[in-house]
Amino acid sequence: MEHKEYKAINKSVRKKDAMQLLLGKPVYTDDIVPDNALVVKLLRSPHANAIVASIDTKTAKLVPGVVDIYTWEDVPTERFTNAGQTFPEPSPYDRMIIDRHVRFVGDVVAIIAAENEKAALKAMKLIKVEYEKLTPVLDFRTAKDNPILVHPEDNWVPTVDVGGSNKRNLVASDSNSSGDVEGVMADCDIVLDRTYHTKAFNQAMMETFRTYTSLDRYGRLHVISSTQIVFHVRRILSHALGIPKNKIRVEKPRIGGGFGAKQSSVSEVYPAFVTMKTGRPAMIIFTREESQIAGSPRHEMQVRVRLGANKDGKIRVLDLYTLSNSGAYGEHGPTTVGLSGHKSIPMYTGSLEAYRFDYDVVYTNTMAAGAYRGYGATQGIFAVETTVNELAEKLGMDPTVIRDINMLKEGMQMPAYYNEIASACALDRCLEHCKEMFHWDEKYPVRDMGNGKVRTAGVAMAMQGSGISNVDVGSATVKLNEDGDYILIIGAADMGTGCDTILAQMVAECMDCSVDKVSVFGADTDASPYDSGSYASSTTYITGKAVEKACADLKKRMCSIASDILECSEEEIVFDNGLLRQIDTDKTVTTREIGCKAQVNNTKAAEASASHSSPVSPPPFMVGMVEIELDKLTGEVTILDYMSVVDCGIPINPALARIQAEGGIVQGIGHTLYENIQYDKKGRPIENSFMQYKLPTRLDMGNLKVEFEHSYEPTGPFGAKSIGEIVINTPAPALAHAIYRATGVWHRELPITPEQIAMSKPE
C-alpha cells in the first residue's frame, strides 16, 4: 500500500518545545523545582567487593546543616530491581536501597541529607567506614560458575525464570536454534569463526541523573525526575520503599538526554527515601563523575560468530554465542542480550538454512549495566556485519553484492525473529540508494593519498524493532476544548526525540486541523493514561497507534454531540475536513460549537482514551557507508563522509527523523573510535570525567548525510515504524571494515584506537 498525500504527517514541522529550549526558558528538572529542598549526597564504596564491617556517622551528624545520615541499618530489607521494564519483570530483584555488601566501586554506603551542599560534602568526609575487603570478580569471561559469588544472598529473587542463578553468577542464560547447524556448517565451502569484544559505553547525556521529591498536600510522595519511565519509577519506588503505588505521583519535565540511561531508576530512590524519613523536600543531582562511575552504561559483550558460506557468497548458516556482562546488578541483563542475535541473524534470512543463538549473562563486580540505544543489537550487529565483510574480502566479492545475495526481502518470514513476517522491508532499496548516493564504486577502492595516508570505505546494514511485541502498552487521551482545539495527554516521555511533536502531528492528521491546534501534556502518573514509557523504539509505533485509536473514538463522540445540536440521528453525521456535517444537507457544526455544547446540558464526554499493544515488532532497516582517511604512521582515522539510508516506514516528521539518525551515527562513531570504560586491577574506574572519557565532537564526524526509503507498515500508525535506535548500529562494522581496507587488519574489539591501529600488523 502506498502512502497518500498527508496534511500533517510526513511533514517537517517545528518541535513543540523548540522556542523554550532555544531561548533558555526553565524547562528541566533543576529549573522548575523549588529551591528549598534538602541536598542529598551519597557516600560511595572505594572497593569493588566488600562488606561494611562498621560505619560511624556520629561526628558527621554534628556538622551544622546536616539533617540526617542513613546507612544499611536504616533501610528496608526487601530487594528490588532498578530496571524500568513492563510486567512480568525479567530482571532479578537483587538491589537494596543501601546494602551492607557493596559490589562495585561506587556502590552506595550512606545517604546524607543536609540543608546545603557544603554541609553534605563536609559530613561525607567525616563518616568513618571499616570494610571487610573481598576478592572481586572483574573479568566477565571468568565470572560464570566462579567460586566468588557477586550475589551470595539467599533473598535474591528471580521474578521470571530466564535461566539465571545467583549461585552461578548467572543473570540469564538461553539457547534457541533452527535447522541442522552443524550439518550445514560441515557442508559449507568456507567457515569463519571469529570472536568480538565490545566494551561498556556511557550514555554521557548532557543532563546527569537528577530527582526532586516532596510530600504533597495529601501526604503523597511527589516525584519530579528526569526519567523515560514515569510509571515504572512509581512501581520501583513502591517496591523499594514499601508504600502503595496510589501514594506516589511521578512526573517528568523536559529531559536533557536519556539514550536509555534513564530507563533505569538510577537516582529516584535516594531523595524519595529522605523525604519519607524527614517529611521534607529533597533533591539529588548526580555529578558527572557519579554518572560516569555509577550510571547505567551499555553491556560489555563478547560475541562469537561462526558463519558458513559457499564460494558463490551464499551465507547458509550463522551460529552466535554472546557473553554479556551485567555488572554488579542484573537490571536489563536478561533482555539486552537477546537483541545481539535476534536483531542481527534475521538480516540474512534470504539465504540462511540454519541458525543457532546461545547466550549467558553474568554478574561481575563492576558498574551495573543497563539500557543504551541499540540495546544489544549494536553489539551483535558489529560482530555479524564485520564477519560478513570479512567473508566478502576473502571471496574477493564486493560486500554490497554479497549482501544483496543474502539479505532479507519484503514478505519473508524471519525464523530468528520470532517467525515474524517482514511486511514492510525496503532494505534492498536502502542498499541500492545508499550505494548510489555515496558513490560506492569510486570510494571503496583503497587510494594512496601520499605521506602515509590512504582513503577507502566500509559498509554495514542494520535492523532493530518497533516496541516489544506482546508486552509494551502505549496510551493516549485526546480532549476537545471549548475553543475547538485539542489537548493530547500521553505517558510517553519526550527526551529530545520530538515525540510530543510527532504524536501531535498524528492528532492533527486524524482531526483535520493544524499542529498548532494540538497541545501536549505528559508524562505524569496522576494525569496520563498508562504508557510503558519511552524505550525500545516504541513511542511512534505503539503510542502513535493509540493516538490514532483515541482520535477515531473522539470523532464518534463528536458526531454524537453534533447530532444533538442538529437534532438528527448519529448515523447522519460525518467528520469532514475538520467539521461535523450532516449527510445530504449543507448543515455543519464546527469543533468550537461541539466544544461549547460539551459543557452545557451534555452527558457525552468530548474526550477519548485508547491503549495499544502489538503482537509484532516490525523492524526498521538501515544501510550505512563511511569513507575514511587513515594515517598509517599515527593510526589516526579521519571520517570524511558518512552516508546512510533508513527505512522507518513513513517518516512522521522527516526533519526529526533525520536528526535522530545523525545523532545515533555520531554516538556509534564515538563507540567505535573514542569511548572506553576501563577499570584498574582493583576494579576502580579510570574514565570518571570527560577529560578521560573521550566523546566525538562536530569536528570528528565528517560530512553526514541521511536519506529515507519509504515502506508501509500496515500495523503502524500511517505506515510508520521506529527510528530511534537502529541509527546507532552501522558505524562500528562500517568503520572496522574501512580500517581493514586501509591497513589489512581486522579489529574485533571496540574501541579501535589510533594506538591499536598503529601497532597492529596484517595477519
mmCIF file of N, CA and C in Angstrom, residues 42-45 51-61 69-74 98-100 102 107-112 123-124 126-132:
data_model
loop_
_atom_site.group_PDB
_atom_site.id
_atom_site.type_symbol
_atom_site.label_atom_id
_atom_site.label_comp_id
_atom_site.label_asym_id
_atom_site.label_seq_id
_atom_site.Cartn_x
_atom_site.Cartn_y
_atom_site.Cartn_z
ATOM 1 N N LEU A 42 25.568 11.023 48.268
ATOM 2 C CA LEU A 42 25.796 9.601 48.501
ATOM 3 C C LEU A 42 27.268 9.321 48.756
ATOM 4 N N LEU A 43 27.547 8.665 49.878
ATOM 5 C CA LEU A 43 28.894 8.156 50.114
ATOM 6 C C LEU A 43 29.008 6.829 49.389
ATOM 7 N N ARG A 44 30.056 6.686 48.591
ATOM 8 C CA ARG A 44 30.181 5.508 47.739
ATOM 9 C C ARG A 44 31.396 4.669 48.126
ATOM 10 N N SER A 45 31.281 3.397 47.843
ATOM 11 C CA SER A 45 32.342 2.454 48.202
ATOM 12 C C SER A 45 33.590 2.654 47.354
ATOM 13 N N ILE A 51 32.337 -5.999 52.489
ATOM 14 C CA ILE A 51 31.268 -5.933 53.475
ATOM 15 C C ILE A 51 31.551 -4.751 54.389
ATOM 16 N N VAL A 52 30.542 -3.960 54.667
ATOM 17 C CA VAL A 52 30.714 -2.858 55.612
ATOM 18 C C VAL A 52 30.745 -3.471 57.011
ATOM 19 N N ALA A 53 31.938 -3.509 57.587
ATOM 20 C CA ALA A 53 32.092 -4.100 58.922
ATOM 21 C C ALA A 53 31.523 -3.174 59.983
ATOM 22 N N SER A 54 31.805 -1.885 59.847
ATOM 23 C CA SER A 54 31.241 -0.901 60.779
ATOM 24 C C SER A 54 31.209 0.457 60.093
ATOM 25 N N ILE A 55 30.288 1.288 60.548
ATOM 26 C CA ILE A 55 30.189 2.640 59.998
ATOM 27 C C ILE A 55 29.820 3.585 61.135
ATOM 28 N N ASP A 56 30.596 4.652 61.301
ATOM 29 C CA ASP A 56 30.413 5.623 62.375
ATOM 30 C C ASP A 56 30.028 6.969 61.759
ATOM 31 N N THR A 57 28.801 7.403 62.031
ATOM 32 C CA THR A 57 28.303 8.664 61.462
ATOM 33 C C THR A 57 28.126 9.746 62.529
ATOM 34 N N LYS A 58 28.526 9.466 63.788
ATOM 35 C CA LYS A 58 28.252 10.409 64.879
ATOM 36 C C LYS A 58 28.854 11.779 64.612
ATOM 37 N N THR A 59 30.142 11.831 64.311
ATOM 38 C CA THR A 59 30.814 13.120 64.079
ATOM 39 C C THR A 59 30.221 13.826 62.873
ATOM 40 N N ALA A 60 29.945 13.073 61.820
ATOM 41 C CA ALA A 60 29.399 13.669 60.598
ATOM 42 C C ALA A 60 28.037 14.304 60.856
ATOM 43 N N LYS A 61 27.235 13.694 61.727
ATOM 44 C CA LYS A 61 25.906 14.230 62.016
ATOM 45 C C LYS A 61 25.958 15.541 62.799
ATOM 46 N N ILE A 69 21.845 11.127 58.445
ATOM 47 C CA ILE A 69 22.655 10.252 57.602
ATOM 48 C C ILE A 69 22.111 8.835 57.775
ATOM 49 N N TYR A 70 21.907 8.148 56.657
ATOM 50 C CA TYR A 70 21.287 6.827 56.682
ATOM 51 C C TYR A 70 22.273 5.787 56.149
ATOM 52 N N THR A 71 22.263 4.613 56.764
ATOM 53 C CA THR A 71 23.130 3.518 56.353
ATOM 54 C C THR A 71 22.286 2.273 56.093
ATOM 55 N N TRP A 72 22.969 1.161 55.853
ATOM 56 C CA TRP A 72 22.269 -0.091 55.574
ATOM 57 C C TRP A 72 21.344 -0.503 56.714
ATOM 58 N N GLU A 73 21.620 -0.027 57.929
ATOM 59 C CA GLU A 73 20.786 -0.386 59.077
ATOM 60 C C GLU A 73 19.432 0.321 59.064
ATOM 61 N N ASP A 74 19.290 1.365 58.233
ATOM 62 C CA ASP A 74 18.081 2.196 58.263
ATOM 63 C C ASP A 74 17.080 1.887 57.153
ATOM 64 N N ILE A 98 20.324 0.596 50.306
ATOM 65 C CA ILE A 98 21.730 0.511 50.714
ATOM 66 C C ILE A 98 21.957 -0.913 51.189
ATOM 67 N N ASP A 99 22.960 -1.544 50.670
ATOM 68 C CA ASP A 99 23.277 -2.914 51.054
ATOM 69 C C ASP A 99 24.577 -2.916 51.848
ATOM 70 N N ARG A 100 24.618 -3.726 52.881
ATOM 71 C CA ARG A 100 25.865 -3.850 53.654
ATOM 72 C C ARG A 100 26.977 -4.438 52.778
ATOM 73 N N VAL A 102 28.738 -4.251 49.514
ATOM 74 C CA VAL A 102 28.914 -3.359 48.355
ATOM 75 C C VAL A 102 29.605 -4.144 47.250
ATOM 76 N N ASP A 107 29.307 1.803 44.606
ATOM 77 C CA ASP A 107 28.084 1.348 45.254
ATOM 78 C C ASP A 107 27.819 2.205 46.497
ATOM 79 N N VAL A 108 26.549 2.386 46.837
ATOM 80 C CA VAL A 108 26.172 3.329 47.892
ATOM 81 C C VAL A 108 26.392 2.727 49.276
ATOM 82 N N VAL A 109 27.041 3.522 50.147
ATOM 83 C CA VAL A 109 27.317 3.125 51.524
ATOM 84 C C VAL A 109 26.463 3.930 52.505
ATOM 85 N N ALA A 110 26.214 5.202 52.194
ATOM 86 C CA ALA A 110 25.413 6.047 53.081
ATOM 87 C C ALA A 110 24.724 7.139 52.287
ATOM 88 N N ILE A 111 23.555 7.555 52.790
ATOM 89 C CA ILE A 111 22.813 8.680 52.214
ATOM 90 C C ILE A 111 22.901 9.840 53.198
ATOM 91 N N ILE A 112 23.347 10.982 52.714
ATOM 92 C CA ILE A 112 23.486 12.176 53.548
ATOM 93 C C ILE A 112 22.433 13.187 53.128
ATOM 94 N N ALA A 123 30.247 16.522 55.765
ATOM 95 C CA ALA A 123 29.848 15.339 56.529
ATOM 96 C C ALA A 123 30.354 14.060 55.877
ATOM 97 N N MET A 124 30.327 14.027 54.553
ATOM 98 C CA MET A 124 30.771 12.844 53.830
ATOM 99 C C MET A 124 32.207 12.470 54.203
ATOM 100 N N LEU A 126 33.641 12.980 56.989
ATOM 101 C CA LEU A 126 33.765 12.631 58.403
ATOM 102 C C LEU A 126 33.139 11.280 58.751
ATOM 103 N N ILE A 127 32.484 10.656 57.779
ATOM 104 C CA ILE A 127 31.923 9.322 58.019
ATOM 105 C C ILE A 127 33.064 8.304 58.014
ATOM 106 N N LYS A 128 33.134 7.507 59.082
ATOM 107 C CA LYS A 128 34.204 6.517 59.206
ATOM 108 C C LYS A 128 33.651 5.129 58.909
ATOM 109 N N VAL A 129 34.237 4.498 57.895
ATOM 110 C CA VAL A 129 33.759 3.179 57.468
ATOM 111 C C VAL A 129 34.914 2.187 57.513
ATOM 112 N N GLU A 130 34.660 1.043 58.110
ATOM 113 C CA GLU A 130 35.607 -0.059 58.064
ATOM 114 C C GLU A 130 35.028 -1.149 57.169
ATOM 115 N N TYR A 131 35.829 -1.580 56.199
ATOM 116 C CA TYR A 131 35.378 -2.570 55.220
ATOM 117 C C TYR A 131 36.092 -3.898 55.432
ATOM 118 N N GLU A 132 35.356 -4.973 55.251
ATOM 119 C CA GLU A 132 35.960 -6.288 55.109
ATOM 120 C C GLU A 132 36.093 -6.533 53.610
#
